[in-house]
């Protein structure tokens, strides 16, 4: 069986470090591993519209931003197929058929949807009196549309963050249900989670559980060097760590979580003794050593933050340079999306044919039914 990847992001803003460690960095490794026959990366504009129906302009503007983030992070259009979801209409048709295989009750139990409904304030009033209150039906159903995205490409592997686990489980149920009712047609995908615990969910710079645009606690892949330094300096740490000499907490300290996600042994070689404070300098050979010193007292937040900012800027600098190059010729980026979308549509159309055949709703191809030649 072919090994096929499908994954994607909602274009509601530029991509940030949470996206990078949670998924994007892995995609680039997978792309370069040569282990996959096909890789589809989708800009999920239709899904973004499920809770932005009144702001399509935001979604529209962010399509190119996400594409620039992808390409500057290292996705290579000669190896992966980047496409725009709403330009592949077969996905919508598949969604409509799959809707009959899922119950409202099952969707209501999806923990990610539940949490998102709460976060967006959709559940505040259910009497329909307030236009803003209530859950848009399209939003409620997006796990089904996500199953269409995955199955349309017969994806075997879906690399995503932990919050997407319930979506993949729901997709697998739809596949099993479809295949048992209509005969074997669809492929059941596997989720591929980040392998480093810190990457499962990168906290915001404010220490809140997740980086999120609406909370203003993100570091974006396209942030300038100065912005990164400013944001890292303002990061939440251990509020009980007042003096350098005080013992500090490592667990739940976002600076350490970021270091867990980004720091590699060579960073210690490169930056050891670069940062010199009044009472100490940064002389560690491993993150474990730095953590032990922080716990014991004697490692200051500022020094630690300088180290983190240097690592982040080192990681982001090549992306900034590629972005600046790509921004000089945006039509070329749109052309990558157009080509990718055409190729994606051809694959999705084939799956839709298979689906209609299995469901026996391909009436005009069925001469036994119609007597047509
Ligand atoms: N839900 C994903 C996100 O929030 C985007 C997405 C849409 C997706 N369809 C998908 C991810 C299919 C993986 C597979 O970013």
Coordinates of C-alpha atoms and ligand atoms in Angstrom, one line a residue:
X1 CA 0.0 0.0 0.0
X2 CA 1.2 3.5 -0.8
X3 CA 2.2 5.7 2.2
X4 CA 0.4 9.0 1.9
X5 CA 0.4 12.0 4.2
X6 CA -2.4 14.6 4.5
X7 CA -2.4 17.4 6.9
X8 CA -3.1 21.1 7.0
X9 CA -3.8 24.3 8.9
X10 CA -6.6 26.9 9.1
X11 CA -5.5 30.1 7.5
X12 CA -6.7 32.5 10.2
X13 CA -3.3 34.0 10.9
X14 CA 0.4 33.6 10.4
X15 CA 1.9 30.4 11.7
X16 CA 3.7 30.5 15.1
X17 CA 6.2 28.4 17.0
X18 CA 3.4 26.2 18.3
X19 CA 2.6 25.2 14.7
X20 CA 6.2 24.8 14.0
X21 CA 7.1 22.4 16.8
X22 CA 3.7 20.7 16.9
X23 CA 3.6 19.8 13.2
X24 CA 5.5 21.9 10.6
X25 CA 9.0 20.8 11.7
X26 CA 8.0 17.2 11.5
X27 CA 6.4 17.6 8.1
X28 CA 9.7 18.8 6.8
X29 CA 11.5 15.8 8.2
X30 CA 8.9 13.5 6.7
X31 CA 9.2 15.2 3.4
X32 CA 13.0 14.8 3.4
X33 CA 12.8 11.2 4.7
X34 CA 11.8 9.9 1.3
X35 CA 9.5 7.3 3.1
X36 CA 6.3 8.7 1.7
X37 CA 4.9 8.2 -1.8
X38 CA 2.7 11.4 -1.7
X39 CA 2.4 14.3 0.7
X40 CA -0.6 16.7 0.6
X41 CA -0.5 19.8 2.7
X42 CA -3.8 21.6 2.8
X43 CA -4.6 25.3 3.5
X44 CA -8.0 24.7 5.3
X45 CA -9.8 27.8 4.2
X46 CA -13.3 26.2 4.2
X47 CA -12.7 24.9 7.7
X48 CA -11.5 28.4 8.8
X49 CA -14.8 29.8 7.5
X50 CA -16.8 27.5 9.8
X51 CA -16.2 30.0 12.6
X52 CA -15.3 33.1 10.5
X53 CA -18.3 33.3 8.2
X54 CA -18.6 37.0 8.8
X55 CA -14.9 37.6 8.1
X56 CA -14.0 35.9 4.9
X57 CA -11.4 38.6 4.2
X58 CA -9.3 37.5 7.1
X59 CA -9.2 34.0 5.7
X60 CA -8.6 35.2 2.2
X61 CA -5.6 37.4 3.3
X62 CA -4.0 34.6 5.3
X63 CA -3.9 32.0 2.6
X64 CA -0.8 33.5 1.1
X65 CA 0.7 34.1 4.6
X66 CA 0.3 30.4 5.5
X67 CA 1.8 29.4 2.1
X68 CA 4.8 31.7 2.8
X69 CA 5.2 30.2 6.2
X70 CA 5.2 26.7 4.7
X71 CA 7.7 27.5 2.0
X72 CA 10.0 29.5 4.2
X73 CA 10.0 26.8 6.9
X74 CA 11.2 24.4 4.2
X75 CA 8.3 22.6 2.6
X76 CA 9.4 21.9 -0.9
X77 CA 6.8 22.0 -3.7
X78 CA 8.7 19.5 -5.7
X79 CA 8.2 17.0 -2.9
X80 CA 4.9 18.0 -1.4
X81 CA 1.6 19.1 -2.8
X82 CA 0.3 22.3 -1.2
X83 CA -3.3 23.1 -2.0
X84 CA -6.4 25.2 -1.0
X85 CA -9.2 23.2 0.5
X86 CA -12.3 25.1 -0.9
X87 CA -10.9 24.9 -4.5
X88 CA -11.3 21.1 -4.3
X89 CA -15.1 20.8 -4.3
X90 CA -15.1 17.0 -4.1
X91 CA -14.2 17.5 -0.4
X92 CA -17.6 19.1 0.2
X93 CA -19.5 16.4 -1.5
X94 CA -17.7 13.7 0.5
X95 CA -18.5 15.6 3.6
X96 CA -22.2 15.5 2.7
X97 CA -22.3 11.8 2.4
X98 CA -20.2 11.2 5.5
X99 CA -22.7 13.3 7.5
X100 CA -25.1 10.4 7.4
X101 CA -22.6 8.1 9.0
X102 CA -22.1 10.2 12.2
X103 CA -24.6 11.1 14.9
X104 CA -25.2 14.4 16.5
X105 CA -24.5 12.8 19.9
X106 CA -21.2 11.4 18.7
X107 CA -20.1 14.9 17.5
X108 CA -21.2 16.4 20.8
X109 CA -18.8 14.0 22.6
X110 CA -15.8 15.1 20.5
X111 CA -13.6 16.7 23.3
X112 CA -11.8 19.2 21.0
X113 CA -15.1 20.4 19.5
X114 CA -16.6 20.7 23.0
X115 CA -13.7 22.8 24.2
X116 CA -13.7 25.0 21.1
X117 CA -17.4 25.6 21.4
X118 CA -16.8 26.8 24.9
X119 CA -13.8 28.9 24.0
X120 CA -15.6 30.7 21.2
X121 CA -18.6 31.4 23.5
X122 CA -21.0 29.6 21.1
X123 CA -22.8 27.8 23.9
X124 CA -23.7 30.9 25.9
X125 CA -27.2 31.3 24.8
X126 CA -29.1 28.5 23.1
X127 CA -32.4 30.2 22.5
X128 CA -31.3 31.8 19.3
X129 CA -32.0 35.3 20.7
X130 CA -28.5 36.6 20.1
X131 CA -27.1 36.4 16.7
X132 CA -23.6 35.7 18.0
X133 CA -24.6 32.9 20.3
X134 CA -25.1 29.3 19.3
X135 CA -22.9 27.0 17.4
X136 CA -22.8 27.3 13.6
X137 CA -23.8 23.9 12.1
X138 CA -20.8 24.0 9.8
X139 CA -18.5 24.4 12.7
X140 CA -20.1 21.6 14.6
X141 CA -19.6 19.4 11.6
X142 CA -16.0 20.3 10.9
X143 CA -14.7 16.9 12.2
X144 CA -16.7 15.3 9.4
X145 CA -15.3 17.6 6.8
X146 CA -11.9 16.8 8.2
X147 CA -12.6 13.1 7.6
X148 CA -13.4 14.0 4.0
X149 CA -10.0 15.9 3.7
X150 CA -8.1 12.9 4.9
X151 CA -9.9 10.1 3.1
X152 CA -10.1 12.0 -0.2
X153 CA -6.4 11.5 -0.5
X154 CA -6.4 7.9 0.9
X155 CA -4.0 9.2 3.5
X156 CA -2.4 6.6 5.7
X157 CA -0.6 9.1 8.0
X158 CA -1.8 12.4 9.5
X159 CA 0.9 14.3 11.3
X160 CA -0.9 16.7 13.7
X161 CA -0.8 18.1 17.2
X162 CA -2.4 16.3 20.1
X163 CA -5.6 18.4 20.0
X164 CA -6.4 16.8 16.7
X165 CA -6.5 13.3 18.1
X166 CA -10.3 13.2 18.5
X167 CA -10.6 14.2 14.8
X168 CA -8.5 11.4 13.6
X169 CA -10.4 8.9 15.8
X170 CA -13.7 10.2 14.4
X171 CA -12.3 9.9 10.9
X172 CA -11.3 6.3 11.5
X173 CA -14.9 5.5 12.7
X174 CA -16.3 7.1 9.6
X175 CA -14.0 5.0 7.4
X176 CA -15.0 1.8 9.2
X177 CA -18.7 2.6 9.0
X178 CA -18.4 3.5 5.3
X179 CA -16.5 0.4 4.4
X180 CA -18.9 -1.9 6.4
X181 CA -22.0 -0.3 4.9
X182 CA -20.9 0.2 1.3
X183 CA -17.9 -2.2 0.9
X184 CA -14.2 -1.6 1.3
X185 CA -13.4 1.8 -0.3
X186 CA -11.7 4.1 2.1
X187 CA -8.4 3.9 3.9
X188 CA -8.1 4.2 7.7
X189 CA -5.5 6.7 8.7
X190 CA -3.0 6.7 11.5
X191 CA -2.2 9.8 13.6
X192 CA 1.4 10.8 13.9
X193 CA 2.0 12.9 17.0
X194 CA 5.1 14.9 17.8
X195 CA 7.7 12.8 19.5
X196 CA 8.9 15.3 22.1
X197 CA 6.5 15.9 25.0
X198 CA 7.3 19.7 25.0
X199 CA 6.1 19.8 21.4
X200 CA 2.7 18.3 22.1
X201 CA 1.5 21.7 23.1
X202 CA 3.8 24.6 23.3
X203 CA 2.5 27.1 25.9
X204 CA 2.0 30.8 25.2
X205 CA 4.7 33.3 26.2
X206 CA 2.3 34.2 29.0
X207 CA 2.4 30.6 30.4
X208 CA -1.2 29.9 29.3
X209 CA -1.7 26.3 28.0
X210 CA -1.6 27.1 24.3
X211 CA -0.2 29.7 21.9
X212 CA -3.2 31.4 20.4
X213 CA -3.6 34.5 18.2
X214 CA -6.6 35.7 20.2
X215 CA -4.6 35.6 23.5
X216 CA -1.7 37.6 21.9
X217 CA 0.8 35.2 23.4
X218 CA 2.5 33.9 20.2
X219 CA 5.9 34.1 18.6
X220 CA 5.3 34.0 14.8
X221 CA 7.7 32.4 12.4
X222 CA 7.8 35.7 10.5
X223 CA 8.6 37.8 13.6
X224 CA 11.7 39.9 13.3
X225 CA 14.8 39.3 15.5
X226 CA 13.9 42.3 17.7
X227 CA 10.3 41.1 18.1
X228 CA 11.6 37.7 19.2
X229 CA 13.9 39.2 21.7
X230 CA 11.2 41.5 23.0
X231 CA 8.7 38.6 23.4
X232 CA 11.1 36.3 25.0
X233 CA 12.2 39.0 27.5
X234 CA 8.6 39.5 28.4
X235 CA 7.9 35.8 28.9
X236 CA 6.2 34.4 32.0
X237 CA 8.6 32.3 34.2
X238 CA 8.4 31.1 37.7
X239 CA 6.7 34.0 39.7
X240 CA 8.4 32.8 42.8
X241 CA 11.9 33.2 41.3
X242 CA 12.6 36.8 42.4
X243 CA 16.3 36.8 42.9
X244 CA 18.9 35.1 40.8
X245 CA 19.9 33.2 43.9
X246 CA 16.4 31.9 44.6
X247 CA 15.6 28.3 43.7
X248 CA 13.3 28.3 40.7
X249 CA 10.7 25.9 39.3
X250 CA 11.4 24.2 36.0
X251 CA 8.1 22.4 35.6
X252 CA 5.4 24.6 34.1
X253 CA 8.0 27.3 33.3
X254 CA 7.4 28.1 29.7
X255 CA 11.1 29.2 29.1
X256 CA 12.2 25.7 29.9
X257 CA 9.3 24.2 27.9
X258 CA 10.6 26.2 24.9
X259 CA 14.1 25.1 25.6
X260 CA 12.9 21.5 25.7
X261 CA 11.3 22.0 22.3
X262 CA 14.2 23.9 20.6
X263 CA 17.4 23.3 22.3
X264 CA 20.0 20.9 20.8
X265 CA 23.4 19.9 22.3
X266 CA 25.3 22.1 19.8
X267 CA 23.5 25.2 21.2
X268 CA 25.4 24.7 24.4
X269 CA 28.7 24.5 22.5
X270 CA 27.8 27.6 20.5
X271 CA 26.5 29.8 23.3
X272 CA 28.2 28.6 26.4
X273 CA 29.8 31.6 28.1
X274 CA 28.3 34.1 25.6
X275 CA 26.0 35.4 28.3
X276 CA 27.8 37.0 31.2
X277 CA 25.9 38.5 34.2
X278 CA 27.0 40.4 37.2
X279 CA 27.3 37.3 39.4
X280 CA 27.5 34.4 37.0
X281 CA 27.8 33.5 33.4
X282 CA 25.9 30.9 31.3
X283 CA 28.3 28.0 31.4
X284 CA 26.3 24.8 30.9
X285 CA 26.9 21.8 28.8
X286 CA 23.4 20.5 28.7
X287 CA 19.8 21.5 29.4
X288 CA 19.8 19.1 32.4
X289 CA 22.7 21.0 33.9
X290 CA 20.9 24.3 33.4
X291 CA 17.7 22.9 34.9
X292 CA 19.6 21.6 38.0
X293 CA 21.2 25.0 38.5
X294 CA 17.9 26.8 38.1
X295 CA 16.2 24.5 40.6
X296 CA 19.1 25.0 43.1
X297 CA 19.2 28.8 42.6
X298 CA 21.9 30.9 40.9
X299 CA 20.6 30.9 37.3
X300 CA 18.8 34.2 36.4
X301 CA 15.8 34.4 34.1
X302 CA 17.4 37.1 32.0
X303 CA 20.4 34.9 31.1
X304 CA 18.2 32.0 30.4
X305 CA 16.0 34.2 28.2
X306 CA 19.0 35.5 26.3
X307 CA 20.0 31.9 25.6
X308 CA 16.5 31.0 24.4
X309 CA 16.2 34.1 22.2
X310 CA 19.5 33.3 20.6
X311 CA 18.3 29.7 19.8
X312 CA 15.0 30.9 18.5
X313 CA 16.5 33.5 16.3
X314 CA 19.0 31.0 15.0
X315 CA 16.1 28.7 14.1
X316 CA 14.0 31.5 12.5
X317 CA 16.7 33.4 10.6
X318 CA 16.9 31.1 7.6
X319 CA 13.1 31.2 7.4
X320 CA 13.1 35.0 7.4
X321 CA 15.6 35.1 4.6
X322 CA 13.6 32.7 2.5
X323 CA 10.4 34.6 3.2
X324 CA 11.9 37.8 2.1
X325 CA 13.0 36.1 -1.2
X326 CA 9.5 34.6 -1.7
X327 CA 7.8 37.9 -1.0
X328 CA 9.5 39.4 -4.0
X329 CA 7.4 37.2 -6.3
X330 CA 4.0 36.4 -4.8
X331 CA 2.5 35.4 -8.1
X332 CA 5.0 32.5 -8.2
X333 CA 3.7 31.4 -4.8
X334 CA 0.1 31.6 -6.0
X335 CA 1.2 29.5 -9.0
X336 CA 2.5 26.8 -6.6
X337 CA -0.9 26.8 -4.9
X338 CA -2.7 26.6 -8.2
X339 CA -0.6 23.7 -9.5
X340 CA -0.9 21.9 -6.1
X341 CA -4.7 22.4 -6.1
X342 CA -5.1 21.0 -9.6
X343 CA -3.1 17.9 -8.7
X344 CA -5.1 17.5 -5.4
X345 CA -8.4 17.8 -7.3
X346 CA -7.5 15.0 -9.6
X347 CA -6.8 12.7 -6.7
X348 CA -10.0 13.7 -4.8
X349 CA -12.1 13.2 -8.0
X350 CA -10.9 9.7 -8.3
X351 CA -11.8 8.9 -4.7
X352 CA -15.2 10.6 -5.1
X353 CA -15.8 8.3 -8.1
X354 CA -14.9 5.3 -6.0
X355 CA -17.3 6.5 -3.2
X356 CA -20.2 7.1 -5.6
X357 CA -19.6 3.6 -7.1
X358 CA -19.6 1.9 -3.7
X359 CA -22.7 3.8 -2.7
X360 CA -24.2 2.9 -6.0
X361 CA -25.3 6.5 -6.7
X362 CA -23.3 6.7 -9.9
X363 CA -26.6 6.4 -11.7
X364 CA -25.6 7.6 -15.2
X365 CA -22.7 5.2 -15.3
X366 CA -25.0 2.3 -14.4
X367 CA -26.4 1.1 -17.7
X368 CA -28.2 -1.8 -15.9
X369 CA -30.2 0.8 -14.0
X370 CA -30.8 3.3 -16.8
X371 CA -30.7 1.2 -19.9
X372 CA -28.5 4.0 -21.4
X373 CA -25.7 3.1 -23.7
Ligands
LIG1 N1 -8.1 21.2 12.0 C1 -6.8 21.5 11.6 C2 -6.3 22.7 12.3 O1 -7.0 23.2 13.2 C3 -6.7 21.8 10.1 C4 -7.2 20.6 9.2 C5 -8.3 20.6 8.4 C6 -6.6 19.3 9.1 N2 -8.4 19.4 7.8 C7 -7.4 18.6 8.2 C8 -5.5 18.7 9.8 C9 -7.1 17.3 7.9 C10 -5.2 17.4 9.4 C11 -6.0 16.7 8.5 O2 -5.3 23.3 12.1

